[in-house]
Short mmCIF file of C-alpha atoms and ligand atoms in Angstrom, two decimals:
data_model
loop_
_atom_site.label_atom_id
_atom_site.label_comp_id
_atom_site.label_asym_id
_atom_site.label_seq_id
_atom_site.Cartn_x
_atom_site.Cartn_y
_atom_site.Cartn_z
CA UNK Y 8 -0.10 -0.41 -0.27
CA UNK Y 9 1.33 3.70 -0.63
CA UNK Y 10 2.30 5.62 2.21
CA UNK Y 11 0.05 8.37 1.75
CA UNK Y 12 -3.23 7.57 0.76
CA UNK Y 13 -4.50 7.72 4.80
CA UNK Y 14 -7.37 9.95 3.67
CA UNK Y 15 -8.87 7.54 0.84
CA UNK Y 16 -10.89 4.82 1.16
CA UNK Y 17 -9.66 2.57 -1.61
CA UNK Y 18 -6.05 1.92 -3.56
CA UNK Y 19 -5.29 4.16 -6.92
CA UNK Y 20 -6.64 2.76 -10.34
CA UNK Y 21 -3.95 0.74 -11.79
CA UNK Y 22 -3.86 2.18 -14.61
CA UNK Y 23 -3.84 5.68 -13.09
CA UNK Y 24 -1.10 4.24 -10.68
CA UNK Y 25 1.19 3.33 -13.65
CA UNK Y 26 0.05 6.82 -15.30
CA UNK Y 27 1.42 8.69 -12.85
CA UNK Y 28 4.63 6.89 -11.77
CA UNK Y 29 7.82 8.00 -12.37
CA UNK Y 30 10.02 5.58 -10.80
CA UNK Y 31 10.96 3.84 -14.10
CA UNK Y 32 12.71 7.24 -14.70
CA UNK Y 33 13.61 8.70 -11.43
CA UNK Y 34 15.26 5.80 -10.08
CA UNK Y 35 18.52 7.02 -11.42
CA UNK Y 36 18.17 9.99 -8.64
CA UNK Y 37 18.34 7.43 -5.98
CA UNK Y 38 22.49 8.42 -5.09
CA UNK Y 39 20.91 11.79 -4.33
CA UNK Y 40 17.69 11.08 -3.20
CA UNK Y 41 19.91 9.25 -0.18
CA UNK Y 42 22.77 11.78 0.13
CA UNK Y 43 20.18 14.46 0.49
CA UNK Y 44 18.20 12.35 3.34
CA UNK Y 45 21.15 11.24 4.83
CA UNK Y 46 22.36 15.00 5.47
CA UNK Y 47 18.66 16.23 6.41
CA UNK Y 48 18.76 13.30 8.90
CA UNK Y 49 21.95 14.65 10.46
CA UNK Y 50 20.64 18.15 10.41
CA UNK Y 51 17.30 17.09 12.18
CA UNK Y 52 19.61 15.33 14.93
CA UNK Y 53 21.92 18.13 15.28
CA UNK Y 54 18.80 20.71 15.49
CA UNK Y 55 17.69 18.24 18.03
CA UNK Y 56 14.18 17.49 15.98
CA UNK Y 57 15.05 14.03 15.98
CA UNK Y 58 17.53 12.08 18.25
CA UNK Y 59 20.93 11.04 17.65
CA UNK Y 60 20.17 7.20 17.81
CA UNK Y 61 17.30 7.87 15.43
CA UNK Y 62 19.58 9.73 13.10
CA UNK Y 63 22.07 6.93 12.78
CA UNK Y 64 19.35 3.80 12.56
CA UNK Y 65 17.98 6.32 9.76
CA UNK Y 66 21.23 6.95 8.28
CA UNK Y 67 22.23 2.91 8.45
CA UNK Y 68 19.17 2.09 7.02
CA UNK Y 69 19.67 4.68 3.67
CA UNK Y 70 22.97 3.04 3.45
CA UNK Y 71 21.91 -0.22 3.29
CA UNK Y 72 19.44 0.58 1.13
CA UNK Y 73 22.02 2.26 -1.49
CA UNK Y 74 23.77 -0.98 -1.36
CA UNK Y 75 20.80 -2.75 -2.47
CA UNK Y 76 20.41 -0.37 -5.31
CA UNK Y 77 24.25 -0.65 -6.36
CA UNK Y 78 24.21 -4.61 -6.29
CA UNK Y 79 20.69 -4.26 -8.28
CA UNK Y 80 18.46 -5.83 -5.65
CA UNK Y 81 15.62 -3.14 -4.71
CA UNK Y 82 12.45 -3.73 -5.86
CA UNK Y 83 10.66 -0.97 -7.16
CA UNK Y 84 6.90 -1.08 -6.97
CA UNK Y 85 4.65 1.10 -8.78
CA UNK Y 86 2.30 1.66 -5.75
CA UNK Y 87 4.99 3.87 -4.38
CA UNK Y 88 5.13 6.36 -7.29
CA UNK Y 89 8.71 7.34 -7.52
CA UNK Y 90 12.16 6.79 -6.45
CA UNK Y 91 11.80 8.87 -2.98
CA UNK Y 92 8.70 7.08 -1.82
CA UNK Y 93 9.92 3.67 -2.88
CA UNK Y 94 13.05 4.50 -0.88
CA UNK Y 95 11.30 5.59 2.03
CA UNK Y 96 8.87 2.85 1.91
CA UNK Y 97 11.77 0.17 1.83
CA UNK Y 98 13.66 2.24 4.75
CA UNK Y 99 10.02 1.73 7.04
CA UNK Y 100 10.35 -1.91 5.93
CA UNK Y 101 13.70 -2.44 7.27
CA UNK Y 102 13.79 -0.24 10.49
CA UNK Y 103 10.76 0.13 11.10
CA UNK Y 104 8.63 2.82 12.82
CA UNK Y 105 11.99 5.51 13.30
CA UNK Y 106 11.86 5.42 9.52
CA UNK Y 107 8.59 7.44 9.63
CA UNK Y 108 10.53 10.21 10.92
CA UNK Y 109 13.02 10.99 7.65
CA UNK Y 110 10.40 12.94 6.22
CA UNK Y 111 10.03 15.44 9.16
CA UNK Y 112 10.56 19.27 7.85
CA UNK Y 113 10.65 18.21 4.50
CA UNK Y 114 8.13 17.80 1.33
CA UNK Y 115 8.57 15.95 -1.62
CA UNK Y 116 8.60 19.14 -3.72
CA UNK Y 117 11.95 20.46 -1.75
CA UNK Y 118 13.31 16.46 -1.86
CA UNK Y 119 12.96 16.32 -5.94
CA UNK Y 120 14.40 19.95 -6.79
CA UNK Y 121 17.41 19.02 -4.95
CA UNK Y 122 17.76 15.73 -6.24
CA UNK Y 123 17.40 17.30 -9.12
CA UNK Y 124 19.98 19.79 -9.01
CA UNK Y 125 22.78 17.79 -7.38
CA UNK Y 126 22.42 15.38 -10.59
CA UNK Y 127 22.70 18.08 -13.03
CA UNK Y 128 25.49 19.29 -10.90
CA UNK Y 129 27.70 16.58 -11.77
CA UNK Y 130 26.41 15.94 -15.01
CA UNK Y 131 27.50 19.77 -15.47
CA UNK Y 132 31.06 18.43 -14.15
CA UNK Y 133 31.09 15.51 -16.56
CA UNK Y 134 29.99 17.41 -19.58
CA UNK Y 135 32.58 19.91 -19.18
CA UNK Y 136 35.36 17.08 -18.78
CA UNK Y 137 34.08 15.64 -21.86
CA UNK Y 138 34.29 19.00 -23.82
CA UNK Y 139 38.12 19.10 -22.37
CA UNK Y 140 38.68 15.63 -23.43
CA UNK Y 141 37.08 16.34 -27.07
CA UNK Y 142 39.32 20.01 -27.06
CA UNK Y 143 42.42 17.86 -26.61
CA UNK Y 144 42.03 15.68 -29.19
CA UNK Y 145 41.24 18.77 -31.80
CA UNK Y 146 44.59 20.49 -30.35
CA UNK Y 147 46.87 17.27 -30.40
CA UNK Y 148 45.47 16.43 -34.14
CA UNK Y 149 46.43 20.31 -34.83
CA UNK Y 150 49.47 20.31 -33.28
CA UNK Y 151 50.50 17.08 -35.43
CA UNK Y 152 49.61 18.67 -38.77
CA UNK Y 153 51.09 22.17 -38.12
CA UNK Y 154 51.89 23.09 -41.50
CA UNK Y 155 49.41 21.28 -43.17
CA UNK Y 156 46.60 23.50 -45.51
CA UNK Y 157 43.64 23.37 -47.04
CA UNK Y 158 40.76 25.44 -48.75
CA UNK Y 159 39.00 27.30 -46.31
CA UNK Y 160 35.32 27.11 -47.56
CA UNK Y 161 32.60 29.94 -47.77
CA UNK Y 162 29.30 28.76 -49.16
CA UNK Y 163 30.68 25.33 -49.31
CA UNK Y 164 33.24 26.57 -52.49
CA UNK Y 165 36.85 26.80 -51.97
CA UNK Y 166 37.56 30.42 -51.10
CA UNK Y 167 41.22 31.40 -49.59
CA UNK Y 168 43.69 28.79 -48.19
CA UNK Y 169 44.06 28.19 -44.21
CA UNK Y 170 45.47 26.01 -41.76
CA UNK Y 171 44.29 22.62 -41.23
CA UNK Y 172 45.17 23.77 -37.32
CA UNK Y 173 43.31 26.96 -37.52
CA UNK Y 174 39.96 25.34 -38.72
CA UNK Y 175 40.31 22.80 -36.00
CA UNK Y 176 40.69 25.42 -33.55
CA UNK Y 177 37.39 26.72 -34.96
CA UNK Y 178 35.82 23.88 -33.25
CA UNK Y 179 37.76 24.43 -30.36
CA UNK Y 180 36.44 27.93 -29.66
CA UNK Y 181 32.57 26.57 -29.89
CA UNK Y 182 33.53 24.09 -27.43
CA UNK Y 183 35.31 26.57 -25.36
CA UNK Y 184 31.76 28.73 -25.32
CA UNK Y 185 29.89 25.33 -25.00
CA UNK Y 186 32.09 24.97 -21.32
CA UNK Y 187 31.35 28.40 -20.74
CA UNK Y 188 27.43 27.91 -21.15
CA UNK Y 189 27.69 24.84 -18.89
CA UNK Y 190 29.95 26.46 -15.95
CA UNK Y 191 26.88 29.50 -16.27
CA UNK Y 192 24.38 27.01 -15.72
CA UNK Y 193 26.12 25.35 -12.57
CA UNK Y 194 26.05 28.65 -10.80
CA UNK Y 195 22.24 28.46 -11.23
CA UNK Y 196 22.04 25.10 -10.32
CA UNK Y 197 24.06 24.97 -7.71
CA UNK Y 198 21.25 26.46 -4.86
CA UNK Y 199 20.49 24.62 -2.19
CA UNK Y 200 16.20 23.82 -2.07
CA UNK Y 201 15.87 22.28 1.25
CA UNK Y 202 13.81 24.09 3.81
CA UNK Y 203 11.55 25.16 1.26
CA UNK Y 204 9.33 22.27 2.27
CA UNK Y 205 5.90 21.98 0.14
CA UNK Y 206 5.51 25.72 -0.45
CA UNK Y 207 5.81 27.94 2.02
CA UNK Y 208 9.08 27.00 3.88
CA UNK Y 209 9.04 24.19 7.07
CA UNK Y 210 7.93 25.08 10.39
CA UNK Y 211 11.02 23.66 12.10
CA UNK Y 212 13.73 25.01 13.61
CA UNK Y 213 16.12 23.49 10.39
CA UNK Y 214 19.68 24.63 9.85
CA UNK Y 215 19.55 24.96 6.17
CA UNK Y 216 23.43 26.50 6.07
CA UNK Y 217 24.36 22.93 7.50
CA UNK Y 218 22.95 21.27 4.95
CA UNK Y 219 24.36 23.17 1.89
CA UNK Y 220 27.25 22.54 3.23
CA UNK Y 221 27.04 18.94 3.84
CA UNK Y 222 25.42 19.01 0.15
CA UNK Y 223 28.17 21.23 -1.43
CA UNK Y 224 26.30 24.43 -2.37
CA UNK Y 225 27.22 27.66 -2.25
CA UNK Y 226 23.91 29.27 -1.98
CA UNK Y 227 20.73 28.76 -0.25
CA UNK Y 228 17.24 29.47 -2.31
CA UNK Y 229 15.68 32.74 -1.22
CA UNK Y 230 12.60 32.05 -1.80
CA UNK Y 231 10.48 28.64 -1.10
CA UNK Y 232 7.49 29.15 -3.87
CA UNK Y 233 10.33 29.78 -6.64
CA UNK Y 234 12.49 26.96 -4.98
CA UNK Y 235 10.21 24.11 -5.32
CA UNK Y 236 8.93 25.34 -9.16
CA UNK Y 237 11.88 26.31 -10.43
CA UNK Y 238 13.31 24.32 -13.28
CA UNK Y 239 15.30 27.33 -15.21
CA UNK Y 240 18.88 24.92 -14.37
CA UNK Y 241 17.12 22.37 -16.34
CA UNK Y 242 15.88 24.40 -19.36
CA UNK Y 243 19.45 25.86 -19.19
CA UNK Y 244 21.34 22.53 -19.46
CA UNK Y 245 19.42 21.15 -22.22
CA UNK Y 246 19.73 24.82 -23.96
CA UNK Y 247 23.68 24.70 -23.60
CA UNK Y 248 23.47 20.96 -24.72
CA UNK Y 249 21.46 22.31 -27.90
CA UNK Y 250 24.44 24.34 -29.03
CA UNK Y 251 26.80 21.92 -27.93
CA UNK Y 252 25.07 19.45 -30.34
CA UNK Y 253 24.54 22.21 -32.94
CA UNK Y 254 28.56 22.29 -32.69
CA UNK Y 255 29.14 18.99 -32.64
CA UNK Y 256 26.59 18.12 -35.27
CA UNK Y 257 28.71 20.66 -37.77
CA UNK Y 258 31.80 18.75 -36.82
CA UNK Y 259 30.09 15.30 -37.79
CA UNK Y 260 29.13 16.86 -41.11
CA UNK Y 261 32.72 17.92 -41.94
CA UNK Y 262 33.71 14.39 -41.05
CA UNK Y 263 31.23 13.06 -43.23
CA UNK Y 264 31.93 15.24 -46.47
CA UNK Y 265 35.74 14.95 -45.81
CA UNK Y 266 35.77 11.28 -45.65
CA UNK Y 267 33.73 11.26 -48.65
CA UNK Y 268 35.50 9.87 -52.11
CA UNK Y 269 34.90 13.31 -53.41
CA UNK Y 270 36.61 15.24 -50.81
CA UNK Y 271 39.15 12.48 -49.74
CA UNK Y 272 40.34 14.38 -46.79
CA UNK Y 273 40.46 11.63 -44.20
CA UNK Y 274 39.90 8.31 -43.69
CA UNK Y 275 37.85 7.10 -40.13
CA UNK Y 276 39.40 4.26 -38.30
CA UNK Y 277 37.51 0.92 -39.03
CA UNK Y 278 36.38 0.98 -35.20
CA UNK Y 279 34.55 4.18 -36.42
CA UNK Y 280 32.97 2.83 -39.67
CA UNK Y 281 30.23 0.73 -40.90
CA UNK Y 282 30.06 -1.27 -43.64
CA UNK Y 283 26.70 -1.66 -46.14
CA UNK Y 284 25.08 -5.13 -46.11
CA UNK Y 285 24.97 -4.81 -49.94
CA UNK Y 286 27.77 -3.23 -51.06
CA UNK Y 287 30.79 -4.83 -50.03
CA UNK Y 288 33.26 -1.63 -50.72
CA UNK Y 289 31.65 0.43 -48.59
CA UNK Y 290 32.94 2.46 -45.48
CA UNK Y 291 29.98 4.49 -44.11
CA UNK Y 292 30.49 6.89 -41.36
CA UNK Y 293 27.15 6.03 -39.33
CA UNK Y 294 28.77 6.86 -36.02
CA UNK Y 295 28.84 10.47 -36.99
CA UNK Y 296 25.62 10.61 -39.02
CA UNK Y 297 23.84 9.52 -35.67
CA UNK Y 298 25.69 12.35 -33.97
CA UNK Y 299 24.48 14.45 -36.35
CA UNK Y 300 21.05 13.03 -36.04
CA UNK Y 301 20.90 13.19 -32.33
CA UNK Y 302 21.01 16.78 -32.24
CA UNK Y 303 17.14 16.81 -33.38
CA UNK Y 304 16.30 15.04 -30.52
CA UNK Y 305 18.21 17.40 -28.19
CA UNK Y 306 16.42 20.17 -29.78
CA UNK Y 307 13.13 18.20 -29.05
CA UNK Y 308 13.64 18.46 -25.26
CA UNK Y 309 14.39 21.55 -25.08
CA UNK Y 310 11.35 22.62 -26.72
CA UNK Y 311 9.56 19.63 -24.74
CA UNK Y 312 10.65 21.50 -21.19
CA UNK Y 313 9.74 25.01 -22.34
CA UNK Y 314 6.23 24.28 -23.58
CA UNK Y 315 5.27 21.75 -20.24
CA UNK Y 316 6.77 24.46 -17.91
CA UNK Y 317 4.82 27.49 -20.27
CA UNK Y 318 2.11 29.31 -17.88
CA UNK Y 319 2.44 26.56 -14.83
CA UNK Y 320 0.70 28.42 -12.13
CA UNK Y 321 3.09 28.71 -8.69
CA UNK Y 322 4.18 26.71 -7.44
CA UNK Y 323 5.10 22.93 -7.87
CA UNK Y 324 2.85 21.08 -10.31
CA UNK Y 325 2.63 17.59 -11.05
CA UNK Y 326 3.84 18.20 -14.46
CA UNK Y 327 7.05 19.13 -13.51
CA UNK Y 328 7.51 15.50 -12.97
CA UNK Y 329 8.06 15.36 -16.93
CA UNK Y 330 11.34 17.13 -16.41
CA UNK Y 331 13.43 14.19 -15.58
CA UNK Y 332 13.08 11.88 -18.71
CA UNK Y 333 14.36 14.64 -21.09
CA UNK Y 334 17.37 15.63 -19.17
CA UNK Y 335 18.57 12.28 -18.63
CA UNK Y 336 17.98 11.86 -21.91
CA UNK Y 337 19.96 15.26 -22.79
CA UNK Y 338 22.60 14.00 -20.84
CA UNK Y 339 23.35 10.69 -21.81
CA UNK Y 340 22.91 11.70 -25.41
CA UNK Y 341 25.55 14.87 -24.95
CA UNK Y 342 28.03 12.75 -22.99
CA UNK Y 343 28.06 9.57 -25.44
CA UNK Y 344 28.33 11.93 -28.45
CA UNK Y 345 31.41 13.66 -26.94
CA UNK Y 346 33.09 10.60 -26.31
CA UNK Y 347 32.25 9.16 -29.52
CA UNK Y 348 33.58 11.97 -31.69
CA UNK Y 349 36.36 12.19 -29.48
CA UNK Y 350 37.34 8.63 -30.61
CA UNK Y 351 36.94 9.62 -34.33
CA UNK Y 352 39.15 12.71 -33.93
CA UNK Y 353 41.89 10.56 -32.14
CA UNK Y 354 42.03 7.90 -34.47
CA UNK Y 355 41.18 9.67 -37.58
CA UNK Y 356 43.69 9.12 -40.58
CA UNK Y 357 44.30 12.37 -42.46
CA UNK Y 358 45.02 12.44 -46.68
CA UNK Y 359 47.25 15.59 -46.45
CA UNK Y 360 48.14 15.30 -49.65
CA UNK Y 361 44.82 15.59 -51.17
CA UNK Y 362 44.05 19.04 -48.39
CA UNK Y 363 47.11 20.48 -50.26
CA UNK Y 364 46.11 19.81 -53.55
CA UNK Y 365 42.75 21.03 -53.25
CA UNK Y 366 44.29 24.26 -51.17
CA UNK Y 367 46.31 24.99 -54.62
CA UNK Y 368 43.35 24.73 -56.95
CA UNK Y 369 40.64 26.82 -58.31
CA UNK Y 370 41.45 30.43 -58.70
CA UNK Y 371 41.76 30.05 -54.74
CA UNK Y 372 44.22 32.34 -54.69
CA UNK Y 373 42.22 35.50 -56.00
CA UNK Y 374 41.83 37.38 -52.98
CA UNK Y 375 46.12 37.46 -53.03
CA UNK Y 376 46.13 38.92 -56.68
CA UNK Y 377 43.46 41.65 -55.48
CA UNK Y 378 45.40 42.20 -52.66
CA UNK Y 379 48.77 42.24 -54.50
CA UNK Y 380 47.10 45.10 -56.84
CA UNK Y 381 45.87 47.03 -54.10
CA UNK Y 382 49.51 47.09 -52.76
CA UNK Y 383 50.60 48.62 -55.66
CA UNK Y 384 47.84 51.47 -55.80
CA UNK Y 385 45.28 49.76 -57.00
CA UNK Y 386 41.35 50.77 -55.14
CA UNK Y 387 40.39 47.75 -53.65
CA UNK Y 388 36.75 47.28 -55.74
CA UNK Y 389 38.36 47.81 -58.79
CA UNK Y 390 41.40 45.36 -57.94
CA UNK Y 391 38.29 42.70 -57.32
CA UNK Y 392 36.84 43.48 -60.51
CA UNK Y 393 40.22 43.10 -62.48
CA UNK Y 394 41.22 40.07 -60.71
CA UNK Y 395 37.26 38.90 -61.60
CA UNK Y 396 37.75 39.57 -65.21
CA UNK Y 397 40.79 37.58 -65.19
CA UNK Y 398 39.37 34.91 -63.57
CA UNK Y 399 36.86 34.30 -66.10
CA UNK Y 400 39.56 34.74 -68.64
CA UNK Y 401 41.33 32.19 -67.33
CA UNK Y 402 38.70 29.69 -66.79
CA UNK Y 403 38.18 30.36 -70.83
CA UNK Y 404 41.57 29.16 -71.66
CA UNK Y 405 41.41 26.45 -69.03
CA UNK Y 406 44.60 27.69 -67.09
CA UNK Y 407 45.55 27.99 -64.24
CA UNK Y 408 46.63 31.38 -62.71
CA UNK Y 409 50.34 30.14 -63.05
CA UNK Y 410 49.51 29.38 -66.43
CA UNK Y 411 49.15 32.82 -67.63
CA UNK Y 412 51.66 34.62 -69.00
CA UNK Y 413 52.84 38.16 -67.44
CA UNK Y 414 51.85 39.81 -71.12
CA UNK Y 415 48.17 38.53 -70.24
CA UNK Y 416 48.17 39.59 -66.65
CA UNK Y 417 49.26 43.03 -67.93
CA UNK Y 418 46.63 42.81 -70.20
CA UNK Y 419 44.13 43.32 -67.42
CA UNK Y 420 46.07 45.45 -65.67
CA UNK Y 421 49.72 47.48 -66.06
CA UNK Y 422 50.44 47.20 -62.06
CA UNK Y 423 51.22 43.92 -62.49
CA UNK Y 424 54.95 42.65 -62.45
CA UNK Y 425 56.98 39.51 -62.32
CA UNK Y 426 56.33 38.99 -58.49
CA UNK Y 427 53.14 38.35 -59.27
CA UNK Y 428 54.53 34.64 -59.63
CA UNK Y 429 55.44 34.49 -56.03
CA UNK Y 430 52.08 34.29 -54.74
CA UNK Y 431 51.51 30.89 -53.28
CA UNK Y 432 49.35 29.40 -51.13
CA UNK Y 433 51.92 29.50 -48.54
CA UNK Y 434 52.69 33.53 -48.83
CA UNK Y 435 48.59 33.52 -48.92
CA UNK Y 436 48.36 31.83 -45.47
CA UNK Y 437 50.96 34.13 -44.30
CA UNK Y 438 49.75 37.41 -44.98
CA UNK Y 439 46.80 36.72 -43.00
CA UNK Y 440 48.83 37.47 -39.92
CA UNK Y 441 46.09 39.20 -37.75
CA UNK Y 442 44.68 37.91 -33.69
CA UNK Y 443 42.46 35.28 -35.01
CA UNK Y 444 43.63 35.24 -38.64
CA UNK Y 445 45.57 31.88 -40.06
CA UNK Y 446 49.27 32.92 -40.58
CA UNK Y 447 51.43 30.01 -38.76
CA UNK Y 448 52.50 32.71 -36.42
CA UNK Y 449 48.98 33.51 -34.95
CA UNK Y 450 47.67 29.61 -35.46
CA UNK Y 451 50.88 28.87 -33.03
CA UNK Y 452 49.77 31.54 -30.64
CA UNK Y 453 46.35 30.21 -30.48
CA UNK Y 454 47.37 26.98 -30.02
CA UNK Y 455 49.56 27.85 -26.97
CA UNK Y 456 46.74 29.57 -25.81
CA UNK Y 457 44.07 26.53 -26.30
CA UNK Y 458 46.93 24.40 -24.51
CA UNK Y 459 47.39 26.87 -21.68
CA UNK Y 460 43.63 26.96 -21.38
CA UNK Y 461 43.31 23.15 -21.17
CA UNK Y 462 45.46 23.19 -18.53
CA UNK Y 463 43.71 25.16 -15.99
CA UNK Y 464 41.58 23.77 -13.34
CA UNK Y 465 38.50 25.64 -13.97
CA UNK Y 466 39.69 27.23 -17.40
CA UNK Y 467 38.73 30.54 -16.07
CA UNK Y 468 39.74 31.81 -19.72
CA UNK Y 469 37.02 29.95 -21.49
CA UNK Y 470 34.01 32.22 -22.60
N1 LIG L 701 7.64 12.48 -8.34
C1 LIG L 701 7.53 13.62 -8.46
C2 LIG L 701 8.49 14.88 -9.44
O1 LIG L 701 9.07 14.04 -9.78
C3 LIG L 701 7.60 14.19 -6.87
C4 LIG L 701 7.43 15.38 -6.61
C5 LIG L 701 5.83 14.89 -6.06
N2 LIG L 701 5.53 15.98 -5.60
C6 LIG L 701 3.75 15.97 -5.06
N3 LIG L 701 3.35 17.00 -4.41
N4 LIG L 701 2.78 15.05 -5.65
O2 LIG L 701 8.22 16.08 -9.56
#
């Protein structure tokens, strides 16, 4: 029988009980629930709300329930609604009447808010750790291939040559912003709600500061009504996860493109590729395709959460129980995606010759020719126009820039001289010597900044 149906004359309808039960989802909160309960009873004893002896019995009971959970011996019962009631019911079964004192000065509303905050804080730490590992893998790949150039693309058309390291560090920047967002989110998750009770606060002489320090929170919630109904931290995690997945989907997309026969820039390690059931020659990038695909479900979880919370009257409403499935799924999806993409990056084989070849193709140095004319006194817009006509001329004759004679160049502008032939991919890259540009010296600076950031414990420099 449920612990809390005292006022009713019959048990809940079976379907209604199953419909409202959440233990199949919220069982994952058990370590946080038990941790929170142990801190709570310690506080109750310290404040003489229950005796030391009672607190000890409850603490031991809770610890042994944790063991049952860890060994998979715990029986969930649907009539107990959720993990919180299941643990309490089991406690009473194990230690008897004294177990009924655990819920003194507490409501499931502040209890569930606490558990979810503890879960989210831990999830954030793990997320940041995995973001750093992926960043490290990108930095290592960049370091090992410092001198490789490839086309920088705009509109997926070759635009200007860039260093591969520069391209890889673009992802480093995105992931730094992600880590920054997760640590912002942690600040707002790091608020201790116990003491809020059901809605109005509790009518006992409790010590909230003690609870916060036992449970590792830096602040106390300041309004009980808000504290039991606030799930901003869930929305924020899911929003930060959505942005992060968007970044990962862009990386995944480039891995897919680059491993195609048409690009031929990279080859996936066999461990991260799949084969076709019909075409024996295929090496498919399913792993990264799924990373790209799972982005959609993470966005969906964010939208579901925002829609669920829209216009909810204060304070706690049972709708809020729907917060967990999406959060857990978001955390699982993001963590596994980060891990698998890190594996892909660590093991990917580069076909640097193909990259270099592509970097030297397709009039990719056209901007440099325009810049050359500017350095000889031409206005940029006119220089752009001259080079555009030159490109069209060269395309018509099937010639590259190198294959044009100086006469042909000078037919477009008398400013062209012999030194136009010294414009190369390397000179083009070296010329972009601005902070944030692709010149080797700038990229070397960016790499050492990245390594320094990864070396810092808390990543203070993360945006
Ligand atoms: N299972 C509920 C949840 O996850 C716990 C809180 C229930 N509170 C209540 N008053 N029914 O949100």
